Amino acid sequence: MIGAIDIGGTKIAAGMVDAEGHVRASMSCPTHPDSGLEDAIQRMADMLWKTSVMTGETFSGIGIGCTGPVYPQLGTIGKVEFMPGWEGANLVQLLSTRMGASVAIENDADAAALGEWTWGSGKGIPNFILVTIGTGIGAGLVLNGELYRGTGSAHPEIGHHIIDPSGPECFCGAHGCWESLASGPALEKWAQKQHPRPQPLSARELCSLADQGDAQALTAVRHTARYFAIGLANLVTLFIPECIALGGGLMQAYPLFKDQIQSTIHESCGLVPHDKVRVVPAALGADSGLVGAACVWLKRFALS
Ligand SMILES: [Zn+2]
């Protein structure tokens, strides 16, 4: 059994994952970054102990997937706007001291990619990309059988590569980056701008209406799908992986996006063997955060 922690902006999930990548017990709590890091560590420890008791088994070590920039070799986290006071904290050291177990950390998108590559749709292939689309767009790259990190172990921010420099301004400082054009909130904003409503429709509602044939919702989803597909086509041209898996809340409506993705890749990636790139829904679904976190520990301590 492996202890797993998935730290996001709104909630922290923790649980026990077995050696085949199945979540055996899990719990979650609000992140509450304002309560301070010490309080958060205590809650993580409590959830690990409780879920361990639920399975009746002890755990060999703990893996963490954490939003924002992390420094996997040092164990520290970088600057995350909505988690003030956490910057520079060594989560690995703090948790390892508290729990008396080995701990490993990665960025959450990288962790999810590792999990999906090990136990999901990327199993057994050398070049694999997981793209997660929901409130943002995250991606993790496995190249030649290794998680790809940039200089200083930095996580590449693929969700912020620029699609249209005349597009909307993003919190990252750029205009028209992928996330600002193709995420759930981007879909919601565009639909609201075209047809203002007193109560704006959520991305989930828009997808559901589009699925029922509503013309306005279909136009909005197609507009967003076009931008999403352009970003995917860029990944195909740049990396030509064997497989790109698509996860996250918005991909529950994958059939609404599928045709646009296929036609855009076909039209835009003429210089590379794009027909050899499989684009598929991710296999791990809602468990991908915890499964990925467990995989982070497994790769660092058990398989290396
Ligand atoms: Zn951005």
PDB file of C-alpha atoms and ligand atoms in Angstrom:
ATOM      1  CA  MET A   1       0.000   0.000   0.000  1.00  0.00           C
ATOM      2  CA  ILE A   2       1.176   3.520  -0.822  1.00  0.00           C
ATOM      3  CA  GLY A   3      -0.022   6.696   0.917  1.00  0.00           C
ATOM      4  CA  ALA A   4      -1.135   9.330  -1.592  1.00  0.00           C
ATOM      5  CA  ILE A   5      -1.830  13.054  -1.263  1.00  0.00           C
ATOM      6  CA  ASP A   6      -3.263  15.305  -3.964  1.00  0.00           C
ATOM      7  CA  ILE A   7      -3.023  19.017  -3.107  1.00  0.00           C
ATOM      8  CA  GLY A   8      -5.151  21.398  -5.150  1.00  0.00           C
ATOM      9  CA  GLY A   9      -6.240  25.003  -4.747  1.00  0.00           C
ATOM     10  CA  THR A  10      -9.623  24.120  -3.249  1.00  0.00           C
ATOM     11  CA  LYS A  11      -9.182  20.672  -1.719  1.00  0.00           C
ATOM     12  CA  ILE A  12      -6.626  18.209  -0.427  1.00  0.00           C
ATOM     13  CA  ALA A  13      -7.346  14.526  -1.050  1.00  0.00           C
ATOM     14  CA  ALA A  14      -5.494  11.703   0.678  1.00  0.00           C
ATOM     15  CA  GLY A  15      -5.773   7.969   0.557  1.00  0.00           C
ATOM     16  CA  MET A  16      -4.300   4.517   0.148  1.00  0.00           C
ATOM     17  CA  VAL A  17      -3.405   3.138  -3.269  1.00  0.00           C
ATOM     18  CA  ASP A  18      -2.368  -0.465  -3.809  1.00  0.00           C
ATOM     19  CA  ALA A  19       0.574  -1.637  -5.912  1.00  0.00           C
ATOM     20  CA  GLU A  20      -1.706  -2.166  -8.933  1.00  0.00           C
ATOM     21  CA  GLY A  21      -2.850   1.474  -8.908  1.00  0.00           C
ATOM     22  CA  HIS A  22      -6.278   1.030  -7.285  1.00  0.00           C
ATOM     23  CA  VAL A  23      -7.507   3.546  -4.707  1.00  0.00           C
ATOM     24  CA  ARG A  24      -8.507   1.434  -1.685  1.00  0.00           C
ATOM     25  CA  ALA A  25      -9.600   4.261   0.645  1.00  0.00           C
ATOM     26  CA  SER A  26      -9.717   8.038   0.353  1.00  0.00           C
ATOM     27  CA  MET A  27     -10.834  11.218   2.105  1.00  0.00           C
ATOM     28  CA  SER A  28     -10.627  14.917   1.354  1.00  0.00           C
ATOM     29  CA  CYS A  29     -10.818  18.283   3.071  1.00  0.00           C
ATOM     30  CA  PRO A  30     -10.791  21.930   1.934  1.00  0.00           C
ATOM     31  CA  THR A  31      -7.259  23.257   1.341  1.00  0.00           C
ATOM     32  CA  HIS A  32      -7.809  26.293   3.616  1.00  0.00           C
ATOM     33  CA  PRO A  33      -4.389  27.790   2.805  1.00  0.00           C
ATOM     34  CA  ASP A  34      -5.108  30.652   5.249  1.00  0.00           C
ATOM     35  CA  SER A  35      -5.014  28.262   8.242  1.00  0.00           C
ATOM     36  CA  GLY A  36      -1.289  27.883   7.653  1.00  0.00           C
ATOM     37  CA  LEU A  37       0.980  25.120   6.529  1.00  0.00           C
ATOM     38  CA  GLU A  38       1.290  23.383   9.905  1.00  0.00           C
ATOM     39  CA  ASP A  39      -2.486  22.964  10.074  1.00  0.00           C
ATOM     40  CA  ALA A  40      -2.553  21.542   6.536  1.00  0.00           C
ATOM     41  CA  ILE A  41       0.227  19.052   7.339  1.00  0.00           C
ATOM     42  CA  GLN A  42      -1.726  17.900  10.393  1.00  0.00           C
ATOM     43  CA  ARG A  43      -4.853  17.337   8.274  1.00  0.00           C
ATOM     44  CA  MET A  44      -2.839  15.401   5.667  1.00  0.00           C
ATOM     45  CA  ALA A  45      -1.347  13.200   8.410  1.00  0.00           C
ATOM     46  CA  ASP A  46      -4.785  12.582   9.970  1.00  0.00           C
ATOM     47  CA  MET A  47      -6.285  11.570   6.628  1.00  0.00           C
ATOM     48  CA  LEU A  48      -3.385   9.205   5.912  1.00  0.00           C
ATOM     49  CA  TRP A  49      -3.716   7.501   9.301  1.00  0.00           C
ATOM     50  CA  LYS A  50      -7.504   7.239   8.987  1.00  0.00           C
ATOM     51  CA  THR A  51      -7.456   5.801   5.445  1.00  0.00           C
ATOM     52  CA  SER A  52      -4.710   3.397   6.484  1.00  0.00           C
ATOM     53  CA  VAL A  53      -6.969   2.151   9.305  1.00  0.00           C
ATOM     54  CA  MET A  54      -9.862   1.868   6.809  1.00  0.00           C
ATOM     55  CA  THR A  55      -7.843  -0.543   4.657  1.00  0.00           C
ATOM     56  CA  GLY A  56      -6.402  -2.377   7.663  1.00  0.00           C
ATOM     57  CA  GLU A  57      -2.930  -2.116   6.148  1.00  0.00           C
ATOM     58  CA  THR A  58       0.164  -0.003   6.683  1.00  0.00           C
ATOM     59  CA  PHE A  59       1.788   1.996   3.897  1.00  0.00           C
ATOM     60  CA  SER A  60       5.332   1.727   2.551  1.00  0.00           C
ATOM     61  CA  GLY A  61       5.767   5.408   1.721  1.00  0.00           C
ATOM     62  CA  ILE A  62       3.928   8.546   0.623  1.00  0.00           C
ATOM     63  CA  GLY A  63       3.633  10.258  -2.757  1.00  0.00           C
ATOM     64  CA  ILE A  64       2.408  13.839  -3.228  1.00  0.00           C
ATOM     65  CA  GLY A  65       1.047  15.618  -6.288  1.00  0.00           C
ATOM     66  CA  CYS A  66       0.865  19.358  -5.633  1.00  0.00           C
ATOM     67  CA  THR A  67      -0.504  22.203  -7.729  1.00  0.00           C
ATOM     68  CA  GLY A  68       1.941  24.863  -8.913  1.00  0.00           C
ATOM     69  CA  PRO A  69       5.710  24.755  -9.245  1.00  0.00           C
ATOM     70  CA  VAL A  70       7.445  22.139  -7.077  1.00  0.00           C
ATOM     71  CA  TYR A  71      11.083  21.150  -6.810  1.00  0.00           C
ATOM     72  CA  PRO A  72      10.968  17.338  -6.749  1.00  0.00           C
ATOM     73  CA  GLN A  73      14.631  16.807  -5.819  1.00  0.00           C
ATOM     74  CA  LEU A  74      14.516  19.296  -2.933  1.00  0.00           C
ATOM     75  CA  GLY A  75      10.970  18.491  -1.838  1.00  0.00           C
ATOM     76  CA  THR A  76       9.948  22.149  -1.715  1.00  0.00           C
ATOM     77  CA  ILE A  77       7.075  24.022  -3.316  1.00  0.00           C
ATOM     78  CA  GLY A  78       7.345  27.290  -5.251  1.00  0.00           C
ATOM     79  CA  LYS A  79       5.140  30.342  -5.419  1.00  0.00           C
ATOM     80  CA  VAL A  80       1.440  29.590  -5.738  1.00  0.00           C
ATOM     81  CA  GLU A  81      -0.702  32.699  -5.790  1.00  0.00           C
ATOM     82  CA  PHE A  82      -3.600  31.225  -3.810  1.00  0.00           C
ATOM     83  CA  MET A  83      -1.408  29.455  -1.210  1.00  0.00           C
ATOM     84  CA  PRO A  84       0.488  32.348   0.401  1.00  0.00           C
ATOM     85  CA  GLY A  85       2.847  31.295   3.182  1.00  0.00           C
ATOM     86  CA  TRP A  86       3.520  27.884   1.611  1.00  0.00           C
ATOM     87  CA  GLU A  87       6.249  29.108  -0.731  1.00  0.00           C
ATOM     88  CA  GLY A  88       9.598  27.439  -0.026  1.00  0.00           C
ATOM     89  CA  ALA A  89       8.094  24.971   2.457  1.00  0.00           C
ATOM     90  CA  ASN A  90       9.669  21.530   2.348  1.00  0.00           C
ATOM     91  CA  LEU A  91       6.590  19.304   2.290  1.00  0.00           C
ATOM     92  CA  VAL A  92       8.698  16.178   1.846  1.00  0.00           C
ATOM     93  CA  GLN A  93      10.733  16.820   4.983  1.00  0.00           C
ATOM     94  CA  LEU A  94       7.770  17.983   7.080  1.00  0.00           C
ATOM     95  CA  LEU A  95       5.598  15.002   6.192  1.00  0.00           C
ATOM     96  CA  SER A  96       8.382  12.473   6.351  1.00  0.00           C
ATOM     97  CA  THR A  97       9.279  13.595   9.899  1.00  0.00           C
ATOM     98  CA  ARG A  98       5.629  13.529  10.950  1.00  0.00           C
ATOM     99  CA  MET A  99       4.836  10.140   9.427  1.00  0.00           C
ATOM    100  CA  GLY A 100       8.165   8.314   9.769  1.00  0.00           C
ATOM    101  CA  ALA A 101       8.050   7.255   6.113  1.00  0.00           C
ATOM    102  CA  SER A 102       9.780   8.137   2.855  1.00  0.00           C
ATOM    103  CA  VAL A 103       8.000  10.858   0.837  1.00  0.00           C
ATOM    104  CA  ALA A 104       8.281  12.023  -2.788  1.00  0.00           C
ATOM    105  CA  ILE A 105       6.635  14.999  -4.514  1.00  0.00           C
ATOM    106  CA  GLU A 106       5.865  16.150  -8.080  1.00  0.00           C
ATOM    107  CA  ASN A 107       3.711  18.786  -9.703  1.00  0.00           C
ATOM    108  CA  ASP A 108       0.134  17.420  -9.835  1.00  0.00           C
ATOM    109  CA  ALA A 109      -0.070  17.378 -13.653  1.00  0.00           C
ATOM    110  CA  ASP A 110       3.212  15.464 -13.804  1.00  0.00           C
ATOM    111  CA  ALA A 111       1.993  13.063 -11.101  1.00  0.00           C
ATOM    112  CA  ALA A 112      -1.256  12.414 -13.000  1.00  0.00           C
ATOM    113  CA  ALA A 113       0.722  11.797 -16.210  1.00  0.00           C
ATOM    114  CA  LEU A 114       2.969   9.296 -14.420  1.00  0.00           C
ATOM    115  CA  GLY A 115      -0.085   7.476 -13.036  1.00  0.00           C
ATOM    116  CA  GLU A 116      -1.867   7.363 -16.392  1.00  0.00           C
ATOM    117  CA  TRP A 117       1.340   6.216 -18.067  1.00  0.00           C
ATOM    118  CA  THR A 118       1.944   3.449 -15.532  1.00  0.00           C
ATOM    119  CA  TRP A 119      -1.581   2.168 -14.927  1.00  0.00           C
ATOM    120  CA  GLY A 120      -3.858   3.807 -17.510  1.00  0.00           C
ATOM    121  CA  SER A 121      -4.020   4.567 -21.205  1.00  0.00           C
ATOM    122  CA  GLY A 122      -0.268   5.164 -21.570  1.00  0.00           C
ATOM    123  CA  LYS A 123       0.793   1.733 -20.311  1.00  0.00           C
ATOM    124  CA  GLY A 124       3.879   0.359 -22.017  1.00  0.00           C
ATOM    125  CA  ILE A 125       4.556   3.162 -24.510  1.00  0.00           C
ATOM    126  CA  PRO A 126       7.673   5.367 -24.484  1.00  0.00           C
ATOM    127  CA  ASN A 127       6.214   8.748 -25.509  1.00  0.00           C
ATOM    128  CA  PHE A 128       3.013   9.819 -23.813  1.00  0.00           C
ATOM    129  CA  ILE A 129       1.245  13.064 -22.939  1.00  0.00           C
ATOM    130  CA  LEU A 130      -1.646  13.510 -20.501  1.00  0.00           C
ATOM    131  CA  VAL A 131      -3.672  16.699 -20.978  1.00  0.00           C
ATOM    132  CA  THR A 132      -6.180  17.604 -18.268  1.00  0.00           C
ATOM    133  CA  ILE A 133      -8.856  20.163 -19.127  1.00  0.00           C
ATOM    134  CA  GLY A 134     -11.190  21.579 -16.503  1.00  0.00           C
ATOM    135  CA  THR A 135     -10.900  24.864 -14.620  1.00  0.00           C
ATOM    136  CA  GLY A 136      -7.444  25.083 -16.227  1.00  0.00           C
ATOM    137  CA  ILE A 137      -5.395  23.084 -18.702  1.00  0.00           C
ATOM    138  CA  GLY A 138      -2.524  21.007 -17.321  1.00  0.00           C
ATOM    139  CA  ALA A 139      -0.242  18.577 -19.075  1.00  0.00           C
ATOM    140  CA  GLY A 140       2.527  16.152 -18.191  1.00  0.00           C
ATOM    141  CA  LEU A 141       4.987  14.675 -20.673  1.00  0.00           C
ATOM    142  CA  VAL A 142       6.632  11.284 -20.591  1.00  0.00           C
ATOM    143  CA  LEU A 143       9.361  11.222 -23.235  1.00  0.00           C
ATOM    144  CA  ASN A 144      11.504   8.173 -23.941  1.00  0.00           C
ATOM    145  CA  GLY A 145      10.076   6.503 -20.849  1.00  0.00           C
ATOM    146  CA  GLU A 146      10.974   9.344 -18.443  1.00  0.00           C
ATOM    147  CA  LEU A 147       8.915  12.166 -16.999  1.00  0.00           C
ATOM    148  CA  TYR A 148      10.183  15.263 -18.810  1.00  0.00           C
ATOM    149  CA  ARG A 149      11.279  18.206 -16.652  1.00  0.00           C
ATOM    150  CA  GLY A 150      12.923  21.410 -17.820  1.00  0.00           C
ATOM    151  CA  THR A 151      15.922  23.242 -16.447  1.00  0.00           C
ATOM    152  CA  GLY A 152      16.030  23.261 -12.650  1.00  0.00           C
ATOM    153  CA  SER A 153      13.464  20.417 -12.780  1.00  0.00           C
ATOM    154  CA  ALA A 154      10.827  22.955 -13.791  1.00  0.00           C
ATOM    155  CA  HIS A 155       7.425  21.693 -14.919  1.00  0.00           C
ATOM    156  CA  PRO A 156       6.613  22.871 -18.470  1.00  0.00           C
ATOM    157  CA  GLU A 157       3.416  24.962 -18.420  1.00  0.00           C
ATOM    158  CA  ILE A 158       1.843  23.646 -21.597  1.00  0.00           C
ATOM    159  CA  GLY A 159      -1.554  25.108 -20.666  1.00  0.00           C
ATOM    160  CA  HIS A 160       0.000  28.541 -21.093  1.00  0.00           C
ATOM    161  CA  HIS A 161       1.519  28.168 -24.537  1.00  0.00           C
ATOM    162  CA  ILE A 162       0.140  30.923 -26.744  1.00  0.00           C
ATOM    163  CA  ILE A 163      -2.511  30.054 -29.308  1.00  0.00           C
ATOM    164  CA  ASP A 164      -3.671  33.587 -30.258  1.00  0.00           C
ATOM    165  CA  PRO A 165      -1.675  36.653 -29.130  1.00  0.00           C
ATOM    166  CA  SER A 166      -4.766  38.825 -29.710  1.00  0.00           C
ATOM    167  CA  GLY A 167      -6.752  36.629 -27.295  1.00  0.00           C
ATOM    168  CA  PRO A 168      -7.874  37.383 -23.713  1.00  0.00           C
ATOM    169  CA  GLU A 169      -5.353  38.292 -21.020  1.00  0.00           C
ATOM    170  CA  CYS A 170      -4.436  35.426 -18.674  1.00  0.00           C
ATOM    171  CA  PHE A 171      -3.293  35.609 -15.034  1.00  0.00           C
ATOM    172  CA  CYS A 172       0.084  34.299 -16.246  1.00  0.00           C
ATOM    173  CA  GLY A 173       0.700  37.620 -18.012  1.00  0.00           C
ATOM    174  CA  ALA A 174       0.297  36.353 -21.595  1.00  0.00           C
ATOM    175  CA  HIS A 175      -2.577  36.965 -23.988  1.00  0.00           C
ATOM    176  CA  GLY A 176      -4.417  34.142 -25.691  1.00  0.00           C
ATOM    177  CA  CYS A 177      -2.677  31.211 -24.037  1.00  0.00           C
ATOM    178  CA  TRP A 178      -4.284  27.778 -24.387  1.00  0.00           C
ATOM    179  CA  GLU A 179      -5.921  27.799 -20.942  1.00  0.00           C
ATOM    180  CA  SER A 180      -7.434  31.269 -21.426  1.00  0.00           C
ATOM    181  CA  LEU A 181      -9.097  30.104 -24.684  1.00  0.00           C
ATOM    182  CA  ALA A 182     -10.005  26.471 -24.150  1.00  0.00           C
ATOM    183  CA  SER A 183     -10.635  25.716 -20.432  1.00  0.00           C
ATOM    184  CA  GLY A 184     -14.042  25.390 -18.719  1.00  0.00           C
ATOM    185  CA  PRO A 185     -14.036  29.045 -17.575  1.00  0.00           C
ATOM    186  CA  ALA A 186     -13.029  30.138 -21.119  1.00  0.00           C
ATOM    187  CA  LEU A 187     -16.071  28.287 -22.501  1.00  0.00           C
ATOM    188  CA  GLU A 188     -18.328  29.873 -19.853  1.00  0.00           C
ATOM    189  CA  LYS A 189     -17.019  33.404 -20.521  1.00  0.00           C
ATOM    190  CA  TRP A 190     -17.347  33.105 -24.293  1.00  0.00           C
ATOM    191  CA  ALA A 191     -20.917  31.750 -24.098  1.00  0.00           C
ATOM    192  CA  GLN A 192     -21.926  34.491 -21.659  1.00  0.00           C
ATOM    193  CA  LYS A 193     -20.452  37.175 -23.934  1.00  0.00           C
ATOM    194  CA  GLN A 194     -22.374  35.903 -26.971  1.00  0.00           C
ATOM    195  CA  HIS A 195     -25.693  35.471 -25.158  1.00  0.00           C
ATOM    196  CA  PRO A 196     -25.642  37.251 -21.771  1.00  0.00           C
ATOM    197  CA  ARG A 197     -27.805  35.639 -19.072  1.00  0.00           C
ATOM    198  CA  PRO A 198     -28.524  36.878 -15.539  1.00  0.00           C
ATOM    199  CA  GLN A 199     -27.167  33.545 -14.289  1.00  0.00           C
ATOM    200  CA  PRO A 200     -24.273  32.464 -16.552  1.00  0.00           C
ATOM    201  CA  LEU A 201     -24.288  28.805 -17.596  1.00  0.00           C
ATOM    202  CA  SER A 202     -21.517  26.572 -16.262  1.00  0.00           C
ATOM    203  CA  ALA A 203     -19.281  24.592 -18.605  1.00  0.00           C
ATOM    204  CA  ARG A 204     -21.055  21.418 -17.466  1.00  0.00           C
ATOM    205  CA  GLU A 205     -24.485  22.924 -18.272  1.00  0.00           C
ATOM    206  CA  LEU A 206     -23.261  24.150 -21.662  1.00  0.00           C
ATOM    207  CA  CYS A 207     -21.939  20.694 -22.560  1.00  0.00           C
ATOM    208  CA  SER A 208     -25.164  19.065 -21.430  1.00  0.00           C
ATOM    209  CA  LEU A 209     -27.265  21.524 -23.515  1.00  0.00           C
ATOM    210  CA  ALA A 210     -24.974  21.028 -26.512  1.00  0.00           C
ATOM    211  CA  ASP A 211     -25.426  17.292 -26.123  1.00  0.00           C
ATOM    212  CA  GLN A 212     -29.206  17.810 -26.355  1.00  0.00           C
ATOM    213  CA  GLY A 213     -28.753  19.786 -29.589  1.00  0.00           C
ATOM    214  CA  ASP A 214     -29.146  23.346 -28.236  1.00  0.00           C
ATOM    215  CA  ALA A 215     -27.795  25.544 -31.059  1.00  0.00           C
ATOM    216  CA  GLN A 216     -26.245  28.303 -28.921  1.00  0.00           C
ATOM    217  CA  ALA A 217     -24.537  25.837 -26.581  1.00  0.00           C
ATOM    218  CA  LEU A 218     -23.281  23.818 -29.551  1.00  0.00           C
ATOM    219  CA  THR A 219     -21.730  26.939 -31.107  1.00  0.00           C
ATOM    220  CA  ALA A 220     -19.980  27.767 -27.819  1.00  0.00           C
ATOM    221  CA  VAL A 221     -18.666  24.232 -27.306  1.00  0.00           C
ATOM    222  CA  ARG A 222     -17.462  24.072 -30.923  1.00  0.00           C
ATOM    223  CA  HIS A 223     -15.681  27.416 -30.536  1.00  0.00           C
ATOM    224  CA  THR A 224     -13.871  26.136 -27.444  1.00  0.00           C
ATOM    225  CA  ALA A 225     -13.201  22.729 -29.000  1.00  0.00           C
ATOM    226  CA  ARG A 226     -11.525  24.446 -31.962  1.00  0.00           C
ATOM    227  CA  TYR A 227      -9.021  26.183 -29.661  1.00  0.00           C
ATOM    228  CA  PHE A 228      -8.519  23.023 -27.613  1.00  0.00           C
ATOM    229  CA  ALA A 229      -7.834  21.094 -30.816  1.00  0.00           C
ATOM    230  CA  ILE A 230      -5.276  23.681 -32.026  1.00  0.00           C
ATOM    231  CA  GLY A 231      -3.301  23.225 -28.804  1.00  0.00           C
ATOM    232  CA  LEU A 232      -3.399  19.439 -29.204  1.00  0.00           C
ATOM    233  CA  ALA A 233      -2.275  19.747 -32.835  1.00  0.00           C
ATOM    234  CA  ASN A 234       0.687  21.817 -31.622  1.00  0.00           C
ATOM    235  CA  LEU A 235       1.614  18.980 -29.214  1.00  0.00           C
ATOM    236  CA  VAL A 236       1.356  16.440 -32.038  1.00  0.00           C
ATOM    237  CA  THR A 237       3.643  18.506 -34.297  1.00  0.00           C
ATOM    238  CA  LEU A 238       6.144  19.182 -31.499  1.00  0.00           C
ATOM    239  CA  PHE A 239       6.394  15.738 -29.898  1.00  0.00           C
ATOM    240  CA  ILE A 240       4.657  13.124 -32.102  1.00  0.00           C
ATOM    241  CA  PRO A 241       3.895  10.926 -29.056  1.00  0.00           C
ATOM    242  CA  GLU A 242       2.378   7.475 -29.526  1.00  0.00           C
ATOM    243  CA  CYS A 243      -0.564   8.590 -27.417  1.00  0.00           C
ATOM    244  CA  ILE A 244      -2.193  11.718 -25.973  1.00  0.00           C
ATOM    245  CA  ALA A 245      -4.732  10.983 -23.231  1.00  0.00           C
ATOM    246  CA  LEU A 246      -7.368  13.562 -22.318  1.00  0.00           C
ATOM    247  CA  GLY A 247      -8.678  13.879 -18.761  1.00  0.00           C
ATOM    248  CA  GLY A 248     -10.361  16.446 -16.504  1.00  0.00           C
ATOM    249  CA  GLY A 249     -13.959  17.585 -16.000  1.00  0.00           C
ATOM    250  CA  LEU A 250     -14.554  18.904 -19.514  1.00  0.00           C
ATOM    251  CA  MET A 251     -13.527  15.594 -21.076  1.00  0.00           C
ATOM    252  CA  GLN A 252     -16.620  13.945 -19.621  1.00  0.00           C
ATOM    253  CA  ALA A 253     -18.087  15.537 -22.764  1.00  0.00           C
ATOM    254  CA  TYR A 254     -15.330  14.089 -24.982  1.00  0.00           C
ATOM    255  CA  PRO A 255     -17.733  13.017 -27.799  1.00  0.00           C
ATOM    256  CA  LEU A 256     -18.582  16.725 -28.323  1.00  0.00           C
ATOM    257  CA  PHE A 257     -14.873  17.487 -28.874  1.00  0.00           C
ATOM    258  CA  LYS A 258     -13.741  14.388 -30.734  1.00  0.00           C
ATOM    259  CA  ASP A 259     -14.484  15.332 -34.380  1.00  0.00           C
ATOM    260  CA  GLN A 260     -12.934  18.779 -34.037  1.00  0.00           C
ATOM    261  CA  ILE A 261      -9.797  17.297 -32.480  1.00  0.00           C
ATOM    262  CA  GLN A 262      -9.388  14.721 -35.237  1.00  0.00           C
ATOM    263  CA  SER A 263     -10.009  17.125 -38.128  1.00  0.00           C
ATOM    264  CA  THR A 264      -7.722  19.847 -36.730  1.00  0.00           C
ATOM    265  CA  ILE A 265      -4.864  17.393 -36.200  1.00  0.00           C
ATOM    266  CA  HIS A 266      -5.429  16.003 -39.703  1.00  0.00           C
ATOM    267  CA  GLU A 267      -5.401  19.500 -41.265  1.00  0.00           C
ATOM    268  CA  SER A 268      -2.558  21.020 -39.208  1.00  0.00           C
ATOM    269  CA  CYS A 269       0.048  18.315 -38.650  1.00  0.00           C
ATOM    270  CA  GLY A 270       0.987  17.497 -42.235  1.00  0.00           C
ATOM    271  CA  LEU A 271       4.737  17.303 -41.656  1.00  0.00           C
ATOM    272  CA  VAL A 272       4.599  14.573 -39.022  1.00  0.00           C
ATOM    273  CA  PRO A 273       3.064  11.065 -38.971  1.00  0.00           C
ATOM    274  CA  HIS A 274      -0.021  12.318 -37.088  1.00  0.00           C
ATOM    275  CA  ASP A 275      -2.018   9.225 -38.034  1.00  0.00           C
ATOM    276  CA  LYS A 276       0.245   7.259 -35.677  1.00  0.00           C
ATOM    277  CA  VAL A 277      -0.713   9.462 -32.714  1.00  0.00           C
ATOM    278  CA  ARG A 278      -3.652   8.033 -30.775  1.00  0.00           C
ATOM    279  CA  VAL A 279      -5.820  10.603 -28.965  1.00  0.00           C
ATOM    280  CA  VAL A 280      -7.932   8.843 -26.330  1.00  0.00           C
ATOM    281  CA  PRO A 281      -9.900   9.633 -23.156  1.00  0.00           C
ATOM    282  CA  ALA A 282      -7.804   9.116 -20.002  1.00  0.00           C
ATOM    283  CA  ALA A 283      -8.513   5.828 -18.238  1.00  0.00           C
ATOM    284  CA  LEU A 284      -8.125   6.731 -14.560  1.00  0.00           C
ATOM    285  CA  GLY A 285     -10.914   9.336 -14.221  1.00  0.00           C
ATOM    286  CA  ALA A 286     -11.579  10.897 -10.837  1.00  0.00           C
ATOM    287  CA  ASP A 287      -8.906   8.756  -9.151  1.00  0.00           C
ATOM    288  CA  SER A 288      -6.100  10.114 -11.336  1.00  0.00           C
ATOM    289  CA  GLY A 289      -4.828  12.583  -8.710  1.00  0.00           C
ATOM    290  CA  LEU A 290      -4.328  10.006  -5.938  1.00  0.00           C
ATOM    291  CA  VAL A 291      -3.165   7.253  -8.268  1.00  0.00           C
ATOM    292  CA  GLY A 292      -0.640   9.657  -9.805  1.00  0.00           C
ATOM    293  CA  ALA A 293       0.612  10.739  -6.381  1.00  0.00           C
ATOM    294  CA  ALA A 294       1.161   7.098  -5.368  1.00  0.00           C
ATOM    295  CA  CYS A 295       3.029   6.543  -8.609  1.00  0.00           C
ATOM    296  CA  VAL A 296       5.389   9.421  -7.745  1.00  0.00           C
ATOM    297  CA  TRP A 297       6.551   7.532  -4.657  1.00  0.00           C
ATOM    298  CA  LEU A 298       6.689   4.224  -6.495  1.00  0.00           C
ATOM    299  CA  LYS A 299       8.914   5.628  -9.268  1.00  0.00           C
ATOM    300  CA  ARG A 300      11.237   7.365  -6.806  1.00  0.00           C
ATOM    301  CA  PHE A 301      11.690   4.659  -4.179  1.00  0.00           C
ATOM    302  CA  ALA A 302      10.455   1.299  -5.403  1.00  0.00           C
ATOM    303  CA  LEU A 303      11.207   1.098  -9.119  1.00  0.00           C
ATOM    304  CA  SER A 304      14.438   3.119  -9.458  1.00  0.00           C
TER     305      SER A 304
HETATM  306 ZN    ZN B   1      -1.734  31.815 -19.280  1.00  0.00          ZN
END
